XYZ file of C-alpha atoms in Angstrom:
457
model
C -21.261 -37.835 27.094
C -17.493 -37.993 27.686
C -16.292 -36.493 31.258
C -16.024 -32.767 31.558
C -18.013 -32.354 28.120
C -21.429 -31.000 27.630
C -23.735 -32.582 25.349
C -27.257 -31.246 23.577
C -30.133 -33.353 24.208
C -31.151 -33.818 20.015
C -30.760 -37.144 18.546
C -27.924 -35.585 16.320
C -26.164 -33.957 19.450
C -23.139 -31.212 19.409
C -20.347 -32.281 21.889
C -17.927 -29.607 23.389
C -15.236 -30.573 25.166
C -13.780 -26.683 24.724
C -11.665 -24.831 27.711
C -11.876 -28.859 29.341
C -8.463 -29.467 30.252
C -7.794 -32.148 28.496
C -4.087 -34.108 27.599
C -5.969 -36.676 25.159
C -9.075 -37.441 22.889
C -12.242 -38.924 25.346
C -12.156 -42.750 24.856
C -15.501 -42.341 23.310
C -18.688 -40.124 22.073
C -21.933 -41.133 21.410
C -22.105 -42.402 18.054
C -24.637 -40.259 16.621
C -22.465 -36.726 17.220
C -23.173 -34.255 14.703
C -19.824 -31.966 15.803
C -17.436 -32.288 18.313
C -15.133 -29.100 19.653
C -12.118 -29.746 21.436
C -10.949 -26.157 21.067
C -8.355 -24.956 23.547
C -7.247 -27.821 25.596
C -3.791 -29.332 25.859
C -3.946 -32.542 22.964
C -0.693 -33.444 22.168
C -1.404 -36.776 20.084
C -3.692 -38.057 17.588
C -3.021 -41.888 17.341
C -4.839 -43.964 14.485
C -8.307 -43.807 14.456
C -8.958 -41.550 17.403
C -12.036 -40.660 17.329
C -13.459 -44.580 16.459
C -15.899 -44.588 13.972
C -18.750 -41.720 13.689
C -20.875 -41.989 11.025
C -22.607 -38.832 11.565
C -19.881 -36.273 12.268
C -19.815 -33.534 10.141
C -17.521 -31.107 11.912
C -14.108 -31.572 14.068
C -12.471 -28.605 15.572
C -9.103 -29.148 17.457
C -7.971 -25.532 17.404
C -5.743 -24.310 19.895
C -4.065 -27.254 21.384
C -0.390 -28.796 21.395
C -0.523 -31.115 18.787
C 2.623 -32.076 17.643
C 2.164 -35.484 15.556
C -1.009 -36.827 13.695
C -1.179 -40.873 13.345
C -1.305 -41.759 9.645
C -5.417 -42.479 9.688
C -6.029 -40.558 12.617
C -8.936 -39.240 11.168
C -10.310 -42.748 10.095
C -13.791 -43.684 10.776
C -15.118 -40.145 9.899
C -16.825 -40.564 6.488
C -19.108 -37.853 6.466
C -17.011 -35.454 8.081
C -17.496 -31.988 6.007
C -15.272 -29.061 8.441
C -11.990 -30.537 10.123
C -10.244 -26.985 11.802
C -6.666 -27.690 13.419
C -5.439 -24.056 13.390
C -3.369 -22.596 15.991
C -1.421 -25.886 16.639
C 2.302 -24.601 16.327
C 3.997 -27.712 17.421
C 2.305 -29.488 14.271
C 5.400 -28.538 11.690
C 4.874 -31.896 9.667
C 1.986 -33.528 8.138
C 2.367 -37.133 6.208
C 1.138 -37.728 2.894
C -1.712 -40.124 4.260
C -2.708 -37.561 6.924
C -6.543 -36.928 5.940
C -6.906 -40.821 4.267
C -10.984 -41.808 4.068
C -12.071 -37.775 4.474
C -13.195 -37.937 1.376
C -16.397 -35.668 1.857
C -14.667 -33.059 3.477
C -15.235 -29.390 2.286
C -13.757 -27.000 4.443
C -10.250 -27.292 6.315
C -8.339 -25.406 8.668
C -4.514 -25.568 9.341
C -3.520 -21.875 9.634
C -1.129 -21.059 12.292
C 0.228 -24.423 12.585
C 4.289 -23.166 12.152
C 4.277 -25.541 8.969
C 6.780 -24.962 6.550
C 5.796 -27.405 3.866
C 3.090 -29.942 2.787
C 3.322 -32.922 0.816
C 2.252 -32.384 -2.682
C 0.175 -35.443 -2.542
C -1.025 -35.321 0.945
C -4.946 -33.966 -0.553
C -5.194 -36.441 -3.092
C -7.929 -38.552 -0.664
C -9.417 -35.200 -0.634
C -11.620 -34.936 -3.994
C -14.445 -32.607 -1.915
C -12.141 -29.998 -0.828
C -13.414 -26.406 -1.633
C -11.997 -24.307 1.361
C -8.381 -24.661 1.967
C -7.092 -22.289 5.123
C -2.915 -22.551 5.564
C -2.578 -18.564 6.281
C 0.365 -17.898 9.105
C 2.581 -20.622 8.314
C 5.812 -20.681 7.055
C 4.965 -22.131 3.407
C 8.556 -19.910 0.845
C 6.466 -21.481 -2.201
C 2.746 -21.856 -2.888
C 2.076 -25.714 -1.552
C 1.851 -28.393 -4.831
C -0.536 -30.335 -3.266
C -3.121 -27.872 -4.091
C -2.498 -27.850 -8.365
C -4.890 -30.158 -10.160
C -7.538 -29.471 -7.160
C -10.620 -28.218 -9.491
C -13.189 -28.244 -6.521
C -10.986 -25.650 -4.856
C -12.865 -22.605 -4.937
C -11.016 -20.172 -1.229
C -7.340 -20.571 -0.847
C -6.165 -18.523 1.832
C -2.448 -18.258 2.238
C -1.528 -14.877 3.569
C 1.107 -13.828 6.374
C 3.501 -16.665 5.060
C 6.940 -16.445 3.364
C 6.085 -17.136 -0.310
C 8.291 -15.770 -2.628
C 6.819 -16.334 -6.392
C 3.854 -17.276 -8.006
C 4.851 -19.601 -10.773
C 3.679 -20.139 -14.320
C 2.982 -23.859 -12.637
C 1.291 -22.634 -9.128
C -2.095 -22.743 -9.379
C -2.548 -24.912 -12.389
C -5.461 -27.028 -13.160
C -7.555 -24.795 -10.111
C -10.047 -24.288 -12.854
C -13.285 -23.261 -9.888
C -11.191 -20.966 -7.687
C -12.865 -17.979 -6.557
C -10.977 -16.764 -3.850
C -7.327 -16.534 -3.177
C -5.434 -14.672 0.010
C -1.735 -14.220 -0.773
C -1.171 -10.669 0.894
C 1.862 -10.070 3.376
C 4.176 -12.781 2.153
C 7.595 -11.904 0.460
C 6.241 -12.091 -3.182
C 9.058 -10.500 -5.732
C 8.313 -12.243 -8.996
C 5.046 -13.422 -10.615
C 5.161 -15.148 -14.139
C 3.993 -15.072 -17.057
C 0.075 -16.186 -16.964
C 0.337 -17.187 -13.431
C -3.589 -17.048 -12.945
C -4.311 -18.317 -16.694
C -5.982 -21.597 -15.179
C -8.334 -19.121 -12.820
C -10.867 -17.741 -14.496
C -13.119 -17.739 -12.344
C -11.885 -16.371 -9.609
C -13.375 -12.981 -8.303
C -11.006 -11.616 -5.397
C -7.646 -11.556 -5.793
C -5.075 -10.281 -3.028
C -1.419 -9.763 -3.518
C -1.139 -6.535 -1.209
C 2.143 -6.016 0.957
C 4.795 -7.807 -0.835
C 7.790 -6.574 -2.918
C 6.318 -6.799 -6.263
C 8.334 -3.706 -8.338
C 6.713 -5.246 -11.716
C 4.248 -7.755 -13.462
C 4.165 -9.156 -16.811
C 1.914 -7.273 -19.217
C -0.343 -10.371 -19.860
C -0.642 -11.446 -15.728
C -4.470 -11.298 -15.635
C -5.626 -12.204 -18.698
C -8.543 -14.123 -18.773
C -9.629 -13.386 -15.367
C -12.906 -11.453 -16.802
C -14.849 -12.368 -13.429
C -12.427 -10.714 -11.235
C -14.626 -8.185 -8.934
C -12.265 -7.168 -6.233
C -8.346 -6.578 -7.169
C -5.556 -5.661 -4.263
C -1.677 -4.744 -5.098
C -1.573 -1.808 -2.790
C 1.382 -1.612 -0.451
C 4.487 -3.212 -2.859
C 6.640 -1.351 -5.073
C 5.102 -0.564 -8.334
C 6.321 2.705 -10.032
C 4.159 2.349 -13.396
C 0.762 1.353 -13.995
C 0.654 -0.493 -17.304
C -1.852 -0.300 -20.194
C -2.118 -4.030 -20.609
C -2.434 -5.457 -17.294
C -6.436 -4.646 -16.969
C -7.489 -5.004 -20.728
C -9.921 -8.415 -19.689
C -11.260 -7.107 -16.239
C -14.665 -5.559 -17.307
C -15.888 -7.033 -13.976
C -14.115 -5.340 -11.506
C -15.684 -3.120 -9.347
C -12.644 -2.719 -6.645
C -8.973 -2.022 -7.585
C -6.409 -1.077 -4.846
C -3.036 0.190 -6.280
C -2.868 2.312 -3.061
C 0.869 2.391 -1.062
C 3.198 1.950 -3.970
C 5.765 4.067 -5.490
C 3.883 4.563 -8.843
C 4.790 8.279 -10.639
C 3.293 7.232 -13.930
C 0.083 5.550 -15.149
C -0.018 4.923 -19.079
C -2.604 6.212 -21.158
C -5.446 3.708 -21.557
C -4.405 1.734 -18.297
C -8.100 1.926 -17.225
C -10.107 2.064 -20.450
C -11.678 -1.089 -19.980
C -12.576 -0.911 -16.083
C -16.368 -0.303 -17.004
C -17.387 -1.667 -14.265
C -15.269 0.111 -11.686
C -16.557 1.452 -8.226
C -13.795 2.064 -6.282
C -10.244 2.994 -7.392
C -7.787 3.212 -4.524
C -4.512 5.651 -5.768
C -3.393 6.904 -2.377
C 0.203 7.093 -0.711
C 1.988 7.398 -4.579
C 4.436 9.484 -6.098
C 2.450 11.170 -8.796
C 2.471 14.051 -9.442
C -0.450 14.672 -11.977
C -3.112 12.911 -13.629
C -3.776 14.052 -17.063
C -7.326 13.859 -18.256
C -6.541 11.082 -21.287
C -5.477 8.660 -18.748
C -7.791 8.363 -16.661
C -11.042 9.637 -19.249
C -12.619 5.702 -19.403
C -13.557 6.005 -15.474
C -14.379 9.441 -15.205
C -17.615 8.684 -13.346
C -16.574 5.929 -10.948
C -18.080 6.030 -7.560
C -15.112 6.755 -5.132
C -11.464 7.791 -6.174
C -8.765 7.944 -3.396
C -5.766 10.471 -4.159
C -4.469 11.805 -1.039
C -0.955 11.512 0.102
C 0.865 12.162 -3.336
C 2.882 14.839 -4.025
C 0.558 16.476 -6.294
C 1.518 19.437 -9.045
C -1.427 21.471 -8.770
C -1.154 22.967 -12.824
C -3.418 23.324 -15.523
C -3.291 19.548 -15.899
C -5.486 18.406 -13.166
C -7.410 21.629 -13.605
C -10.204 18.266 -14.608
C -9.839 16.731 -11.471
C -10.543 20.092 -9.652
C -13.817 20.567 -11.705
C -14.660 16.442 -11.379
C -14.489 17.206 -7.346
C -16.541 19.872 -7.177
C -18.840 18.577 -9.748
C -19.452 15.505 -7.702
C -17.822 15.809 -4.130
C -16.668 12.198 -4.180
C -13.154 13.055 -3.734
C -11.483 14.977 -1.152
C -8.340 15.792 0.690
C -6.045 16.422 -2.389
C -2.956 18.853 -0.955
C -1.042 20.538 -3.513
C 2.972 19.767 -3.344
C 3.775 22.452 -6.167
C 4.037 25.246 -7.175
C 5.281 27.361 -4.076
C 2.400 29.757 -4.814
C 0.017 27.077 -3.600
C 1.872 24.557 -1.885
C -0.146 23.573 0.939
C -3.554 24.417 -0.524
C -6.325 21.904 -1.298
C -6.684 21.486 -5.206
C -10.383 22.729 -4.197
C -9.121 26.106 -3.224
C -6.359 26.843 -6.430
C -7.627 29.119 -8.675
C -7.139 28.872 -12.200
C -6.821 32.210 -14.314
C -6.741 32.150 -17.927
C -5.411 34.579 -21.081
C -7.748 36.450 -23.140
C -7.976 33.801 -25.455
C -9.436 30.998 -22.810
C -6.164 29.688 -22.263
C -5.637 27.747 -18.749
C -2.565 29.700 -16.718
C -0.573 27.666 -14.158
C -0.562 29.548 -10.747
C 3.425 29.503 -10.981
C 2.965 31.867 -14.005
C 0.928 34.157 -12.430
C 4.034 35.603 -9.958
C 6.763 35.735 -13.017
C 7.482 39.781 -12.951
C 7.124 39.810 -16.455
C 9.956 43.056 -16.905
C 12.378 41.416 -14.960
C 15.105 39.747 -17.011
C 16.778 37.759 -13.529
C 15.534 36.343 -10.805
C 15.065 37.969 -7.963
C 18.084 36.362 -6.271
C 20.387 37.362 -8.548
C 18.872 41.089 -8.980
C 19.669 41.099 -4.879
C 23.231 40.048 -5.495
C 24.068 41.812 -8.851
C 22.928 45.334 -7.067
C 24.100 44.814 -4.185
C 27.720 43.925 -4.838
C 27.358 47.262 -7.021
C 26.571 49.592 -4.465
C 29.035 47.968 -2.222
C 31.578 49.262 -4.765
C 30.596 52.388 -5.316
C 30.497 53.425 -1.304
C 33.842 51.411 -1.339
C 35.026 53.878 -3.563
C 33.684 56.616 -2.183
C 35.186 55.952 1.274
C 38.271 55.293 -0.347
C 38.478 58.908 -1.703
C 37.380 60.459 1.588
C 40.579 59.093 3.075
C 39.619 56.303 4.615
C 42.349 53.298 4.545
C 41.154 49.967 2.983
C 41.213 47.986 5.810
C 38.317 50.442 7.363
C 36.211 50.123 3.947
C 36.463 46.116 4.529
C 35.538 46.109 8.048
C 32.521 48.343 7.501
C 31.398 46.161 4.881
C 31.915 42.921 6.841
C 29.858 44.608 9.834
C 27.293 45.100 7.609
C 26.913 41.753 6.067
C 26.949 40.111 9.205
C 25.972 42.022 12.305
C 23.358 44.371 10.823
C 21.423 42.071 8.166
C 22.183 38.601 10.847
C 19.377 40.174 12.959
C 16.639 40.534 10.110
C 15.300 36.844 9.950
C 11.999 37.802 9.468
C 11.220 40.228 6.508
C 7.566 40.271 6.634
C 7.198 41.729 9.700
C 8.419 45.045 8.766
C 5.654 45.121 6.244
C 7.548 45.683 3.621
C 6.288 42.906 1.379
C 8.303 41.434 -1.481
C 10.249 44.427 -1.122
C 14.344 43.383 -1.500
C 15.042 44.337 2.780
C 18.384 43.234 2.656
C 19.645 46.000 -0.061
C 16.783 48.804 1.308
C 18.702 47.971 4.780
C 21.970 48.617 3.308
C 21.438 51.779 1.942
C 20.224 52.776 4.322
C 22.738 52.242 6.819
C 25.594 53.529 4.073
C 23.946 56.317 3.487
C 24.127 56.989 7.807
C 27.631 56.222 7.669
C 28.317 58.665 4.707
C 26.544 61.278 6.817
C 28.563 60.606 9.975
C 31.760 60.388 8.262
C 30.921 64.250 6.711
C 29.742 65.481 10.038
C 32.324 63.891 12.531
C 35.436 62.510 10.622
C 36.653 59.293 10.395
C 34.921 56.329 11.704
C 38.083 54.539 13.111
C 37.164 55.334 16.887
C 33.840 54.447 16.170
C 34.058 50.870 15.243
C 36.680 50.232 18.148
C 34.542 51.722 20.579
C 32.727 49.102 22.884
């Protein structure tokens, strides 16, 4: 057992060397190692055939070290080796085309987090067993070419890089992939039948990029798909034609977009549907015909829109109670129950059965104005009328303007809160200035001019 390691006792013995301190690979293992971790040590260099020839090895982790340069070969003299991990090596940057010669039964491998900004398209070629490919937190702008044409691939895992498109040419000829990871990159563009090659695969993430659109046909023929993520880009319409083939999928998050419209028919053919994920949107309603196909899915997430609460989601009020598998839906609009819970509007309705819309239900029906302009209109009236009164009375002009400047700004200033003096939607402003024309009037009979008044302190 090399120095500072600890080895099992079993004829096919595990060797770790983790947390050992060491600068370089042990000169040598006991031939018969069935894995070997090196995890967290201070490996700089991998010259050719480091690890001399184990013909039992079946997994090599390196994770965590310094590695900066990897020996064309390196890994020579590891022929059954299945699970080589070399994430978390940042100094790594560069890999040569001849990197992983001889692996040729490995399955699984790890390279994520290892500051790489490219790959050479040939550099898995020697790799014919590869099914697991992990290159997540790198700095990859495109999806790597080595990986088209790889048909055992079945997990590709490239989130948290800087990929900008999936091509019509990306994934081609990945005919067994299951699995692919390409969340929180920079992804603006997707082409036409990007995925046409994947029909098998089954979870699909492309949450938190900057996709605004996708082409109507960009998963067709992925009828296996189960799971289904484009929350969190910048969607504002939810075509009809970009779900027709997935009567599969159970999970679909369109959550953290900017979507304000969903086309009619956009989820007829979700049959199999669970989960739909609509949260942190702009809509604004959800008519019935849209979303009819999936009326009895398991969970539906709504919350954070700005929702209209009107007879059109009257539906979606009657589906919640009927079921309680939604909740927290705040209404936006109308005033009259902005602020409410859809679960707490009430719906009224005309003699004939008719649905009403709250806002209808405070429309004075007699009243030809709003109530703004009512306030104004009258108002500016009766502002006239005492003018002219005063003006007969004797009063000069100039008087008649100041008393109607101290009333429009001293006396009704101070009334900022009209409910308080329980007058309900009674108009206070013109109530308050009759009132306080009519004291003037009075005064001005009784006492004469009210010059001295206004100048006194």
């Amino acid at each position: 057992c090399p120095t500072n390691c600890v080895c099992t006792q079993e004829r096919s013995c595990s060797i770790l060397c983790d947390r050992a301190g060491l600068t370089q690979i042990p000169s040598e293992f006991p031939c018969e190692a069935y894995s070997i971790n090196l995890d967290k040590n201070s490996i700089k260099f991998l010259a050719e055939r480091a690890f001399g020839t184990l013909p039992s090895l079946k997994s090599l982790s390196l994770s965590h070290n310094n590695i900066s340069f990897i020996t064309p070969g390196a890994f020579k003299g590891l022929a059954s080796l299945v699970e080589l991990k070399m994430a978390h090596n940042e100094y790594i940057r560069y890999l040569h085309t001849r990197t992983f010669i001889s692996l040729k039964r490995l399955v699984r491998l790890d390279l994520a987090d290892c500051n790489l900004f490219n790959i050479p398209d040939r550099i898995f070629i020697e790799l014919p067993a590869l099914q697991e490919l992990f290159c997540f937190q790198n700095n990859f702008r495109r999806i790597p070419g080595a990986i088209r044409g790889m048909e055992n691939l079945t997990h590709v895992y490239l989130e948290k890089n800087r990929i900008e498109a999936v091509a019509y040419n990306s994934l081609l000829g990945l005919t067994r992939l299951k699995y692919l990871n390409l969340q929180d990159n920079r992804i603006n563009v997707i082409h036409d039948r990007a995925f046409q090659d994947c029909q098998k695969l089954e979870y699909l993430y492309l949450n938190d990029n900057f996709i605004s659109d996708l082409p109507d046909n960009s998963f067709d023929g992925l009828r296996h798909l189960k799971m289904l993520n484009i929350g969190g880009n910048l969607l504002r319409n939810v075509s009809n034609t970009w779900f027709r083939d997935q009567f599969e999928l159970e999970v679909l998050y369109l959550d953290r977009n900017q979507i304000i419209n969903i086309q009619e028919g956009a989820f007829e053919n979700l049959t199999s549907l669970v989960s739909l994920h609509l949260n942190s949107n702009n809509l604004t309603t959800l008519p019935f015909s849209v979303f009819q196909p999936v009326y009895f899915l398991g969970r539906l997430y709504l919350f954070r829109n700005p929702w209209e609460c009107d007879c059109r989601i009257e539906w979606l009020k009657e589906w919640m109670e009927n079921y309680r598998l939604v909740r927290d839906i705040p209404c936006a609009s109308p005033s009259s129950v902005a602020g409410l819970d859809l679960t707490d509007v009430y719906f009224e309705r005309t003699s004939e059965g008719f649905c009403l819309d709250p806002e209808e239900l405070n429309v004075t029906s007699d009243s030809p104005f709003p109530t703004g302009e009512l306030q104004s209109t009258t108002e500016n009236k009766f502002n006239s009328l005492i003018s002219k009164f005063l003006l007969q009375k004797g009063l000069s002009e100039e008087v008649v303007n100041t008393t109607e400047s101290f009333i429009n700004t001293t006396l009704l200033d101070g009334l900022t809160n009209e409910a308080s003096l329980g007058l309900g939607t009674c108009n206070i402003k013109l109530i308050c200035s009759v009132n306080l024309w009519l004291f003037i009037i009075a005064q001005h009979l009784s006492t004469g001019p009210l010059v001295k008044r206004f100048e006194d302190p």
